[in-house]
Short mmCIF file of N, CA and C in Angstrom, two decimals:
data_model
loop_
_atom_site.label_atom_id
_atom_site.label_comp_id
_atom_site.label_asym_id
_atom_site.label_seq_id
_atom_site.Cartn_x
_atom_site.Cartn_y
_atom_site.Cartn_z
N MET A 1 0.75 -9.38 -12.77
CA MET A 1 2.15 -9.22 -12.46
C MET A 1 2.25 -8.32 -11.23
N CYS A 2 3.11 -8.71 -10.33
CA CYS A 2 3.30 -7.95 -9.10
C CYS A 2 4.50 -7.03 -9.25
N ALA A 3 4.26 -5.76 -9.13
CA ALA A 3 5.36 -4.80 -9.25
C ALA A 3 5.82 -4.43 -7.85
N THR A 4 7.02 -4.86 -7.50
CA THR A 4 7.58 -4.49 -6.20
C THR A 4 8.70 -3.50 -6.43
N ARG A 5 8.83 -2.60 -5.49
CA ARG A 5 9.87 -1.58 -5.59
C ARG A 5 10.80 -1.73 -4.40
N SER A 6 12.08 -1.73 -4.70
CA SER A 6 13.06 -1.80 -3.62
C SER A 6 13.03 -0.49 -2.84
N LYS A 7 13.25 -0.61 -1.55
CA LYS A 7 13.32 0.60 -0.74
C LYS A 7 14.64 1.32 -1.03
N ARG A 8 14.55 2.61 -1.05
CA ARG A 8 15.75 3.42 -1.18
C ARG A 8 16.24 3.79 0.21
N TRP A 9 17.48 4.23 0.29
CA TRP A 9 18.07 4.58 1.58
C TRP A 9 17.18 5.57 2.33
N ARG A 10 16.67 6.55 1.65
CA ARG A 10 15.85 7.57 2.32
C ARG A 10 14.50 7.02 2.80
N ASP A 11 14.08 5.87 2.24
CA ASP A 11 12.82 5.27 2.67
C ASP A 11 12.97 4.44 3.95
N LEU A 12 14.20 4.16 4.35
CA LEU A 12 14.44 3.34 5.53
C LEU A 12 14.34 4.18 6.80
N SER A 13 13.87 3.54 7.85
CA SER A 13 13.82 4.22 9.15
C SER A 13 15.25 4.29 9.70
N PRO A 14 15.49 5.15 10.68
CA PRO A 14 16.83 5.22 11.27
C PRO A 14 17.30 3.86 11.82
N GLY A 15 16.40 3.10 12.40
CA GLY A 15 16.77 1.77 12.91
C GLY A 15 17.16 0.82 11.79
N GLN A 16 16.43 0.87 10.70
CA GLN A 16 16.77 0.03 9.55
C GLN A 16 18.11 0.43 8.95
N ARG A 17 18.36 1.71 8.90
CA ARG A 17 19.65 2.19 8.38
C ARG A 17 20.80 1.69 9.24
N ARG A 18 20.62 1.76 10.56
CA ARG A 18 21.65 1.27 11.48
C ARG A 18 21.92 -0.21 11.26
N MET A 19 20.85 -0.98 11.05
CA MET A 19 21.01 -2.43 10.84
C MET A 19 21.75 -2.72 9.53
N VAL A 20 21.47 -1.96 8.49
CA VAL A 20 22.17 -2.15 7.21
C VAL A 20 23.65 -1.84 7.38
N VAL A 21 23.95 -0.73 8.06
CA VAL A 21 25.35 -0.36 8.28
C VAL A 21 26.04 -1.40 9.16
N LEU A 22 25.39 -1.84 10.22
CA LEU A 22 25.97 -2.86 11.10
C LEU A 22 26.23 -4.16 10.34
N GLY A 23 25.30 -4.56 9.51
CA GLY A 23 25.49 -5.77 8.70
C GLY A 23 26.69 -5.64 7.77
N GLY A 24 26.85 -4.46 7.19
CA GLY A 24 28.01 -4.23 6.31
C GLY A 24 29.32 -4.26 7.08
N VAL A 25 29.32 -3.65 8.26
CA VAL A 25 30.54 -3.64 9.09
C VAL A 25 30.92 -5.06 9.49
N VAL A 26 29.94 -5.85 9.90
CA VAL A 26 30.21 -7.24 10.28
C VAL A 26 30.75 -8.03 9.10
N GLN A 27 30.16 -7.86 7.95
CA GLN A 27 30.59 -8.57 6.75
C GLN A 27 32.04 -8.22 6.39
N VAL A 28 32.37 -6.94 6.39
CA VAL A 28 33.72 -6.49 6.04
C VAL A 28 34.72 -6.96 7.11
N ALA A 29 34.34 -6.92 8.38
CA ALA A 29 35.23 -7.36 9.45
C ALA A 29 35.53 -8.86 9.33
N LEU A 30 34.50 -9.65 9.06
CA LEU A 30 34.71 -11.09 8.88
C LEU A 30 35.66 -11.37 7.72
N ALA A 31 35.44 -10.70 6.61
CA ALA A 31 36.29 -10.89 5.44
C ALA A 31 37.73 -10.45 5.75
N ALA A 32 37.89 -9.33 6.43
CA ALA A 32 39.23 -8.83 6.75
C ALA A 32 39.97 -9.82 7.64
N VAL A 33 39.31 -10.32 8.67
CA VAL A 33 39.94 -11.29 9.57
C VAL A 33 40.34 -12.55 8.79
N ALA A 34 39.45 -13.03 7.94
CA ALA A 34 39.74 -14.24 7.17
C ALA A 34 40.89 -14.02 6.19
N TRP A 35 40.89 -12.88 5.47
CA TRP A 35 41.96 -12.61 4.51
C TRP A 35 43.31 -12.42 5.21
N ILE A 36 43.31 -11.75 6.35
CA ILE A 36 44.56 -11.58 7.11
C ILE A 36 45.08 -12.93 7.57
N ASP A 37 44.21 -13.76 8.11
CA ASP A 37 44.62 -15.09 8.54
C ASP A 37 45.16 -15.90 7.36
N LEU A 38 44.44 -15.86 6.24
CA LEU A 38 44.87 -16.61 5.06
C LEU A 38 46.24 -16.13 4.57
N GLY A 39 46.47 -14.83 4.59
CA GLY A 39 47.74 -14.28 4.15
C GLY A 39 48.90 -14.67 5.05
N ARG A 40 48.66 -14.78 6.33
CA ARG A 40 49.72 -15.10 7.30
C ARG A 40 49.93 -16.60 7.48
N ARG A 41 48.92 -17.39 7.19
CA ARG A 41 48.97 -18.83 7.44
C ARG A 41 49.78 -19.53 6.33
N PRO A 42 50.72 -20.41 6.71
CA PRO A 42 51.45 -21.18 5.70
C PRO A 42 50.50 -22.05 4.89
N ALA A 43 50.83 -22.26 3.62
CA ALA A 43 49.97 -23.03 2.72
C ALA A 43 49.68 -24.43 3.26
N GLU A 44 50.64 -25.03 3.95
CA GLU A 44 50.42 -26.38 4.49
C GLU A 44 49.43 -26.40 5.65
N ARG A 45 49.06 -25.23 6.15
CA ARG A 45 48.07 -25.13 7.22
C ARG A 45 46.70 -24.70 6.70
N VAL A 46 46.52 -24.77 5.38
CA VAL A 46 45.24 -24.41 4.74
C VAL A 46 44.74 -25.63 3.97
N ARG A 47 43.47 -25.95 4.16
CA ARG A 47 42.87 -27.06 3.40
C ARG A 47 42.53 -26.54 2.00
N GLY A 48 43.21 -27.06 1.01
CA GLY A 48 42.97 -26.61 -0.36
C GLY A 48 43.94 -25.50 -0.74
N ARG A 49 43.66 -24.89 -1.88
CA ARG A 49 44.54 -23.85 -2.41
C ARG A 49 44.18 -22.49 -1.82
N LYS A 50 45.19 -21.74 -1.44
CA LYS A 50 44.97 -20.42 -0.85
C LYS A 50 44.27 -19.48 -1.83
N ALA A 51 44.59 -19.58 -3.12
CA ALA A 51 43.96 -18.70 -4.11
C ALA A 51 42.45 -18.94 -4.17
N VAL A 52 42.05 -20.19 -4.05
CA VAL A 52 40.62 -20.50 -4.08
C VAL A 52 39.95 -19.93 -2.83
N TRP A 53 40.57 -20.10 -1.68
CA TRP A 53 40.00 -19.56 -0.45
C TRP A 53 39.91 -18.04 -0.50
N ALA A 54 40.89 -17.39 -1.12
CA ALA A 54 40.85 -15.93 -1.23
C ALA A 54 39.61 -15.47 -1.98
N VAL A 55 39.22 -16.22 -3.00
CA VAL A 55 38.01 -15.89 -3.76
C VAL A 55 36.76 -16.23 -2.95
N VAL A 56 36.77 -17.38 -2.29
CA VAL A 56 35.62 -17.82 -1.50
C VAL A 56 35.32 -16.82 -0.38
N ILE A 57 36.35 -16.27 0.23
CA ILE A 57 36.17 -15.32 1.33
C ILE A 57 35.37 -14.09 0.87
N ALA A 58 35.43 -13.77 -0.42
CA ALA A 58 34.70 -12.61 -0.94
C ALA A 58 33.19 -12.82 -0.98
N ILE A 59 32.73 -14.05 -0.80
CA ILE A 59 31.29 -14.34 -0.83
C ILE A 59 30.67 -13.90 0.51
N ASN A 60 29.62 -13.11 0.43
CA ASN A 60 28.97 -12.55 1.63
C ASN A 60 28.88 -13.55 2.77
N TYR A 61 29.26 -13.14 3.92
CA TYR A 61 29.17 -13.88 5.17
C TYR A 61 29.61 -15.34 5.06
N VAL A 62 29.07 -16.08 4.12
CA VAL A 62 29.30 -17.51 4.00
C VAL A 62 30.78 -17.81 3.76
N GLY A 63 31.43 -17.06 2.90
CA GLY A 63 32.82 -17.32 2.55
C GLY A 63 33.77 -17.22 3.72
N PRO A 64 33.78 -16.08 4.42
CA PRO A 64 34.69 -15.97 5.57
C PRO A 64 34.39 -16.99 6.66
N ILE A 65 33.12 -17.24 6.91
CA ILE A 65 32.75 -18.21 7.94
C ILE A 65 33.21 -19.61 7.52
N ALA A 66 33.02 -19.96 6.24
CA ALA A 66 33.46 -21.27 5.74
C ALA A 66 34.97 -21.42 5.89
N TYR A 67 35.72 -20.37 5.53
CA TYR A 67 37.18 -20.45 5.66
C TYR A 67 37.58 -20.61 7.12
N LEU A 68 37.03 -19.77 8.00
CA LEU A 68 37.42 -19.80 9.40
C LEU A 68 37.03 -21.12 10.07
N CYS A 69 35.94 -21.73 9.63
CA CYS A 69 35.50 -23.00 10.22
C CYS A 69 36.13 -24.23 9.56
N CYS A 70 36.28 -24.20 8.25
CA CYS A 70 36.67 -25.40 7.51
C CYS A 70 37.97 -25.29 6.72
N GLY A 71 38.44 -24.10 6.46
CA GLY A 71 39.58 -23.93 5.56
C GLY A 71 40.93 -24.03 6.23
N ARG A 72 40.96 -24.04 7.56
CA ARG A 72 42.23 -24.04 8.27
C ARG A 72 42.45 -25.38 8.96
N THR A 73 43.70 -25.77 9.05
CA THR A 73 44.04 -26.95 9.83
C THR A 73 44.47 -26.49 11.21
N LYS A 74 44.63 -27.43 12.12
CA LYS A 74 45.03 -27.09 13.49
C LYS A 74 46.42 -26.48 13.46
N GLY A 75 46.64 -25.59 14.40
CA GLY A 75 47.92 -24.88 14.48
C GLY A 75 47.69 -23.44 14.11
N GLY A 76 48.52 -22.60 14.64
CA GLY A 76 48.36 -21.17 14.40
C GLY A 76 48.95 -20.74 13.06
N VAL A 77 48.98 -19.44 12.88
CA VAL A 77 49.52 -18.90 11.64
C VAL A 77 51.01 -19.11 11.53
N ASP A 78 51.67 -19.38 12.67
CA ASP A 78 53.10 -19.64 12.63
C ASP A 78 53.41 -21.11 12.45
N GLY A 79 52.41 -21.90 12.12
CA GLY A 79 52.61 -23.34 11.89
C GLY A 79 52.72 -24.14 13.17
N GLY A 80 52.29 -23.56 14.29
CA GLY A 80 52.33 -24.29 15.55
C GLY A 80 53.65 -24.10 16.28
N ARG A 81 54.56 -23.30 15.72
CA ARG A 81 55.84 -23.04 16.34
C ARG A 81 55.72 -21.88 17.30
N THR A 82 56.34 -21.98 18.45
CA THR A 82 56.35 -20.87 19.39
C THR A 82 57.74 -20.51 19.82
#
């Protein structure tokens, strides 16, 4: 049996710590942008149910990217009205 131990924060080098923090910031930023867009976008401009997309966006990286690429129809958050 192979016993592997996860690294603890203190075991990481400063560069590794920066990468972990950067990855977290990117993940939270993507989710925030997607949730804000979903909240402002009319339901008729979203493919599928908004409640389902709200849950999907919570999935690491994949959720927000999926929503931003596939969950929206053409037109802005104002429904294409200017």
